[in-house]
Short mmCIF file of C-alpha atoms in Angstrom, two decimals:
data_model
loop_
_atom_site.label_atom_id
_atom_site.label_comp_id
_atom_site.label_asym_id
_atom_site.label_seq_id
_atom_site.Cartn_x
_atom_site.Cartn_y
_atom_site.Cartn_z
CA UNK O 16 0.00 0.00 0.00
CA UNK O 17 2.88 2.32 0.88
CA UNK O 18 4.50 1.64 -2.49
CA UNK O 19 1.23 2.45 -4.23
CA UNK O 20 1.04 5.82 -2.44
CA UNK O 21 4.64 6.62 -3.34
CA UNK O 22 4.03 5.92 -7.01
CA UNK O 23 0.90 8.04 -6.98
CA UNK O 24 2.75 10.97 -5.43
CA UNK O 25 5.61 10.64 -7.89
CA UNK O 26 3.23 10.51 -10.85
CA UNK O 27 1.23 13.55 -9.73
CA UNK O 28 4.38 15.61 -9.31
CA UNK O 29 5.97 14.67 -12.62
CA UNK O 30 6.55 17.88 -14.65
CA UNK O 31 4.97 18.16 -18.05
CA UNK O 32 7.41 18.62 -20.91
CA UNK O 33 6.39 21.62 -23.06
CA UNK O 34 5.20 20.69 -26.52
CA UNK O 35 6.92 23.68 -28.12
CA UNK O 36 10.36 25.26 -28.07
CA UNK O 37 11.54 28.72 -27.07
CA UNK O 38 12.71 29.18 -30.66
CA UNK O 39 9.15 28.68 -31.89
CA UNK O 40 7.87 31.14 -29.28
CA UNK O 41 10.47 33.73 -30.33
CA UNK O 42 9.61 33.28 -34.02
CA UNK O 43 5.89 33.71 -33.33
CA UNK O 44 6.38 36.85 -31.20
CA UNK O 45 8.69 38.40 -33.79
CA UNK O 46 6.24 37.65 -36.61
CA UNK O 47 3.32 39.09 -34.62
CA UNK O 48 5.24 42.27 -33.82
CA UNK O 49 6.59 42.64 -37.37
CA UNK O 50 3.22 42.18 -39.05
CA UNK O 51 4.61 40.14 -41.93
CA UNK O 52 6.59 36.93 -42.22
CA UNK O 53 9.08 38.53 -44.60
CA UNK O 54 9.92 41.33 -42.17
CA UNK O 55 10.17 38.87 -39.26
CA UNK O 56 12.47 36.60 -41.27
CA UNK O 57 14.77 39.55 -41.96
CA UNK O 58 14.86 40.48 -38.26
CA UNK O 59 15.60 36.90 -37.22
CA UNK O 60 18.06 36.20 -40.08
CA UNK O 61 16.19 33.03 -41.08
CA UNK O 62 14.35 31.94 -44.20
CA UNK O 63 10.68 32.79 -44.53
CA UNK O 64 9.84 29.13 -45.09
CA UNK O 65 11.69 28.13 -41.92
CA UNK O 66 9.83 30.81 -39.96
CA UNK O 67 6.47 29.68 -41.32
CA UNK O 68 7.28 26.06 -40.47
CA UNK O 69 8.16 27.00 -36.88
CA UNK O 70 4.82 28.79 -36.43
CA UNK O 71 2.99 25.81 -37.92
CA UNK O 72 4.73 23.52 -35.42
CA UNK O 73 3.82 25.86 -32.58
CA UNK O 74 0.16 25.83 -33.61
CA UNK O 75 0.17 22.04 -33.77
CA UNK O 76 1.76 21.81 -30.33
CA UNK O 77 -0.82 24.18 -28.83
CA UNK O 78 -3.67 22.67 -30.89
CA UNK O 79 -4.98 26.11 -31.85
CA UNK O 80 -4.65 28.54 -34.76
CA UNK O 81 -2.62 31.55 -33.70
CA UNK O 82 -2.69 33.66 -36.84
CA UNK O 83 -4.13 34.00 -40.31
CA UNK O 84 -1.50 34.41 -43.03
CA UNK O 85 -2.41 36.04 -46.33
CA UNK O 86 -0.09 37.11 -49.12
CA UNK O 87 0.30 40.89 -49.44
CA UNK O 88 -1.75 41.37 -46.24
CA UNK O 89 0.68 40.13 -43.61
CA UNK O 90 -0.56 38.17 -40.64
CA UNK O 91 -3.60 38.71 -38.43
CA UNK O 92 -3.70 37.26 -34.94
CA UNK O 93 -6.68 35.21 -33.82
CA UNK O 94 -8.09 35.75 -30.33
CA UNK O 95 -6.02 32.76 -29.17
CA UNK O 96 -3.00 34.26 -30.91
CA UNK O 97 -3.40 37.56 -29.04
CA UNK O 98 -3.48 35.74 -25.71
CA UNK O 99 -0.50 33.58 -26.73
CA UNK O 100 1.44 36.70 -27.75
CA UNK O 101 0.90 38.25 -24.32
CA UNK O 102 1.97 35.08 -22.49
CA UNK O 103 4.96 34.34 -24.74
CA UNK O 104 6.33 37.85 -24.38
CA UNK O 105 6.32 37.32 -20.62
CA UNK O 106 7.91 33.89 -21.05
CA UNK O 107 10.75 35.23 -23.21
CA UNK O 108 11.39 38.04 -20.71
CA UNK O 109 11.66 35.48 -17.91
CA UNK O 110 14.08 33.38 -19.96
CA UNK O 111 16.21 36.45 -20.60
CA UNK O 112 16.19 37.18 -16.86
CA UNK O 113 17.27 33.60 -16.14
CA UNK O 114 20.17 33.82 -18.57
CA UNK O 115 21.30 37.08 -17.00
CA UNK O 116 21.04 35.67 -13.46
CA UNK O 117 23.11 32.54 -14.11
CA UNK O 118 25.61 33.94 -16.61
CA UNK O 119 27.89 35.35 -13.93
CA UNK O 120 27.45 38.90 -15.22
CA UNK O 121 27.13 40.22 -11.66
CA UNK O 122 25.76 43.76 -11.56
CA UNK O 123 25.86 44.14 -15.34
CA UNK O 124 22.38 44.32 -16.85
CA UNK O 125 21.93 43.08 -20.40
CA UNK O 126 19.07 42.44 -22.79
CA UNK O 127 16.38 44.92 -23.74
CA UNK O 128 14.18 47.30 -21.74
CA UNK O 129 11.14 48.89 -23.40
CA UNK O 130 10.00 52.23 -21.96
CA UNK O 131 6.98 54.27 -23.04
CA UNK O 132 6.40 57.96 -22.44
CA UNK O 133 3.47 60.31 -22.93
CA UNK O 134 4.16 62.21 -26.11
CA UNK O 135 4.54 65.73 -24.66
CA UNK O 136 6.70 64.58 -21.77
CA UNK O 137 9.10 62.55 -23.90
CA UNK O 138 11.40 65.33 -25.27
CA UNK O 139 12.35 66.63 -21.81
CA UNK O 140 11.90 63.61 -19.53
CA UNK O 141 13.28 60.68 -21.54
CA UNK O 142 16.69 61.90 -22.84
CA UNK O 143 18.35 62.47 -19.42
CA UNK O 144 16.90 59.24 -18.01
CA UNK O 145 17.99 57.18 -21.01
CA UNK O 146 21.46 58.71 -21.07
CA UNK O 147 22.09 58.31 -17.34
CA UNK O 148 20.74 54.76 -17.14
CA UNK O 149 22.59 53.65 -20.27
CA UNK O 150 25.87 54.99 -18.89
CA UNK O 151 25.37 52.85 -15.77
CA UNK O 152 24.39 49.78 -17.81
CA UNK O 153 26.13 49.93 -21.21
CA UNK O 154 25.30 46.30 -22.02
CA UNK O 155 21.57 47.01 -21.81
CA UNK O 156 19.55 48.19 -24.80
CA UNK O 157 16.80 50.66 -23.90
CA UNK O 158 14.04 51.16 -26.46
CA UNK O 159 11.39 53.85 -26.10
CA UNK O 160 7.93 54.50 -27.50
CA UNK O 161 6.03 57.79 -27.48
CA UNK O 162 2.24 57.88 -27.44
CA UNK O 163 -0.96 58.90 -25.74
CA UNK O 164 -1.85 57.58 -22.30
CA UNK O 165 -4.50 55.14 -23.53
CA UNK O 166 -2.22 53.69 -26.21
CA UNK O 167 0.73 53.32 -23.83
CA UNK O 168 -1.37 51.59 -21.19
CA UNK O 169 -2.64 49.10 -23.78
CA UNK O 170 0.96 48.35 -24.72
CA UNK O 171 1.84 47.82 -21.06
CA UNK O 172 -1.01 45.35 -20.57
CA UNK O 173 -0.15 43.57 -23.84
CA UNK O 174 3.46 43.13 -22.76
CA UNK O 175 4.89 45.41 -25.45
CA UNK O 176 6.32 47.80 -22.84
CA UNK O 177 8.00 47.17 -19.49
CA UNK O 178 7.36 50.65 -18.06
CA UNK O 179 5.77 53.95 -19.06
CA UNK O 180 6.04 57.56 -17.92
CA UNK O 181 2.51 58.97 -17.71
CA UNK O 182 0.60 61.89 -16.27
CA UNK O 183 -1.57 61.04 -13.27
CA UNK O 184 -4.70 61.19 -15.43
CA UNK O 185 -7.00 58.28 -16.31
CA UNK O 186 -4.43 55.72 -15.14
CA UNK O 187 -5.96 52.25 -15.09
CA UNK O 188 -6.42 50.53 -11.70
CA UNK O 189 -4.39 47.59 -13.04
CA UNK O 190 -1.28 49.77 -12.99
CA UNK O 191 1.36 49.88 -10.29
CA UNK O 192 2.84 53.37 -10.04
CA UNK O 193 5.39 55.63 -8.37
CA UNK O 194 5.37 59.43 -8.51
CA UNK O 195 8.44 61.09 -10.03
CA UNK O 196 7.57 64.78 -9.80
CA UNK O 197 4.68 67.19 -10.35
CA UNK O 198 4.02 70.03 -12.80
CA UNK O 199 1.61 72.94 -12.81
CA UNK O 200 -0.56 73.82 -15.82
CA UNK O 201 -0.05 77.26 -17.33
CA UNK O 202 -1.45 79.54 -20.02
CA UNK O 203 0.67 80.04 -23.13
CA UNK O 204 0.32 83.42 -24.88
CA UNK O 205 2.04 85.15 -27.80
CA UNK O 206 4.65 87.64 -26.61
CA UNK O 207 2.64 90.63 -27.89
CA UNK O 208 -0.61 89.58 -26.19
CA UNK O 209 -2.37 92.27 -24.16
CA UNK O 210 -1.91 90.17 -20.98
CA UNK O 211 1.69 89.15 -21.63
CA UNK O 212 3.02 91.54 -19.01
CA UNK O 213 0.76 90.29 -16.22
CA UNK O 214 2.22 87.99 -13.54
CA UNK O 215 -0.89 85.78 -13.68
CA UNK O 216 -3.69 85.39 -16.18
CA UNK O 217 -7.35 84.65 -15.38
CA UNK O 218 -9.06 82.26 -17.79
CA UNK O 219 -12.20 84.39 -17.60
CA UNK O 220 -10.19 87.20 -19.25
CA UNK O 221 -9.53 84.91 -22.22
CA UNK O 222 -13.02 83.46 -22.61
CA UNK O 223 -13.80 85.52 -25.74
CA UNK O 224 -10.52 84.62 -27.43
CA UNK O 225 -9.82 81.48 -29.51
CA UNK O 226 -8.13 78.53 -27.83
CA UNK O 227 -5.60 76.12 -29.29
CA UNK O 228 -6.42 72.74 -27.73
CA UNK O 229 -3.74 70.08 -27.39
CA UNK O 230 -5.86 67.07 -28.31
CA UNK O 231 -3.66 64.17 -27.19
CA UNK O 232 -5.61 62.08 -24.66
CA UNK O 233 -5.99 62.80 -21.82
CA UNK O 234 -4.64 66.36 -22.21
CA UNK O 235 -7.78 67.67 -23.91
CA UNK O 236 -10.11 66.36 -21.20
CA UNK O 237 -7.84 67.70 -18.48
CA UNK O 238 -7.71 71.14 -20.12
CA UNK O 239 -11.47 71.33 -20.46
CA UNK O 240 -11.85 70.21 -16.85
CA UNK O 241 -9.55 73.02 -15.71
CA UNK O 242 -11.69 75.49 -17.62
CA UNK O 243 -14.85 74.10 -16.05
CA UNK O 244 -13.28 74.36 -12.59
CA UNK O 245 -12.46 78.00 -13.34
CA UNK O 246 -16.07 78.55 -14.44
CA UNK O 247 -15.40 79.28 -18.10
CA UNK O 248 -16.27 77.65 -21.42
CA UNK O 249 -13.38 78.04 -23.87
CA UNK O 250 -13.83 78.94 -27.51
CA UNK O 251 -11.83 76.11 -29.12
CA UNK O 252 -10.69 77.26 -32.57
CA UNK O 253 -7.86 74.86 -33.36
CA UNK O 254 -7.07 71.29 -32.25
CA UNK O 255 -3.73 69.53 -32.65
CA UNK O 256 -2.12 66.37 -31.31
CA UNK O 257 1.34 67.93 -31.65
CA UNK O 258 2.78 69.89 -28.73
CA UNK O 259 5.07 72.06 -30.86
CA UNK O 260 2.24 72.74 -33.30
CA UNK O 261 0.19 74.12 -30.42
CA UNK O 262 3.07 76.39 -29.44
CA UNK O 263 3.54 77.46 -33.07
CA UNK O 264 -0.12 78.44 -33.44
CA UNK O 265 0.05 80.45 -30.22
CA UNK O 266 3.25 82.12 -31.42
CA UNK O 267 1.40 83.20 -34.56
CA UNK O 268 -1.31 84.82 -32.46
CA UNK O 269 -3.98 82.30 -33.50
CA UNK O 270 -5.08 81.65 -29.94
CA UNK O 271 -3.93 80.82 -26.43
CA UNK O 272 -3.24 77.35 -25.02
CA UNK O 273 -3.30 75.65 -21.64
CA UNK O 274 -0.31 73.32 -21.30
CA UNK O 275 1.50 71.44 -18.58
CA UNK O 276 4.89 70.73 -20.08
CA UNK O 277 7.09 73.83 -20.14
CA UNK O 278 10.23 73.74 -22.33
CA UNK O 279 13.06 76.05 -21.23
CA UNK O 280 13.05 77.67 -24.68
CA UNK O 281 10.45 80.45 -24.91
CA UNK O 282 10.48 80.49 -28.71
CA UNK O 283 8.67 78.37 -31.29
CA UNK O 284 10.34 76.54 -34.18
CA UNK O 285 9.84 79.70 -36.24
CA UNK O 286 11.65 81.78 -33.61
CA UNK O 287 8.48 83.51 -32.43
CA UNK O 288 8.45 84.28 -28.72
CA UNK O 289 5.75 82.93 -26.40
CA UNK O 290 5.20 83.56 -22.70
CA UNK O 291 4.05 81.26 -19.88
CA UNK O 292 1.62 82.56 -17.27
CA UNK O 293 0.22 81.06 -14.09
CA UNK O 294 -3.54 80.52 -14.04
CA UNK O 295 -5.06 82.97 -11.55
CA UNK O 296 -8.12 80.84 -10.73
CA UNK O 297 -6.07 77.66 -10.16
CA UNK O 298 -3.02 78.58 -8.05
CA UNK O 299 -2.77 75.11 -6.46
CA UNK O 300 -3.41 73.02 -9.57
CA UNK O 301 -0.68 70.45 -10.19
CA UNK O 302 -0.36 67.15 -12.04
CA UNK O 303 1.93 64.32 -10.96
CA UNK O 304 4.17 62.51 -13.44
CA UNK O 305 4.19 58.75 -12.79
CA UNK O 306 6.25 55.73 -13.72
CA UNK O 307 3.82 52.84 -14.27
CA UNK O 308 3.83 49.10 -14.94
CA UNK O 309 1.16 46.34 -14.85
CA UNK O 310 0.43 44.89 -11.42
CA UNK O 311 -0.03 41.35 -12.71
CA UNK O 312 3.35 41.20 -14.47
CA UNK O 313 6.41 40.20 -12.48
CA UNK O 314 8.92 43.01 -12.87
CA UNK O 315 12.22 42.09 -14.48
CA UNK O 316 15.48 43.07 -12.84
CA UNK O 317 16.05 45.54 -15.67
CA UNK O 318 12.72 47.25 -15.01
CA UNK O 319 13.23 47.27 -11.23
CA UNK O 320 16.65 48.89 -11.65
CA UNK O 321 15.18 51.54 -13.96
CA UNK O 322 12.49 52.35 -11.38
CA UNK O 323 15.15 52.65 -8.68
CA UNK O 324 17.28 54.89 -10.91
CA UNK O 325 14.33 57.18 -11.67
CA UNK O 326 13.47 57.54 -8.00
CA UNK O 327 17.08 58.34 -7.13
CA UNK O 328 17.23 60.84 -9.98
CA UNK O 329 14.05 62.45 -8.60
CA UNK O 330 15.68 62.84 -5.19
CA UNK O 331 18.86 64.18 -6.75
CA UNK O 332 21.04 61.44 -5.21
#
């Protein structure tokens, strides 16, 4: 009877050998991210037929169709393929972490770290962080992606990004976050505006003038909320998703703008001068800048070190 129990325990604990290889997982992820087999084959330095065969073998092992392949139309992931892509990205990251941990590289980080940043923050926030972190870890490749908050958060949840720098606006509850610093919204005016010499500007004094609205979610909603809080309804004349375009339109005298990011240069690309003014009705308004990552995803050592570096950089240590 004892022998029977021992055999039962041994059988129940026997690990299951995966039916697919890491190579097949890598090929599938690369193909899904590239959009076409030809592009993926170039990235992987393999033949297109070999790549296609590997994906076929992966589908057979998983007993499910992962993608639809059509000539001249690239590949389209099935619902099962989208879930597999998410899981296999995580798997490949874990394998990379394992290799780094057992390779004897010590404190040297290697591999790839993918960082996203809200589009208007990127030009001033990312360069110093990327430069400083890369100098500490020269063997690590840091990629970055700019985008709107909703797009970046989708990429985080899909495993396309490890971390993202976002405003504290409409951040999903699934996100872990740390605050880096805060910024205050301001009014941007052309240098020859009638209120350019005032220390502060009331939004009610601009209500009859056209507004240039930065329409990159969630900036537009936040701007309109600020106006509502101040008790005014802005006259939106122009909308743009480009931060410098908004500044250029203001510089041309085509309206005023409410922005958060404040470049040190007070001139537009055309050399026209603009001025930044505090909002009189909202003296305490401030928005935090966050570093975010998905709660359900185990953070890699690379990501954890980047978080630590950003927090130390915030403290000036």
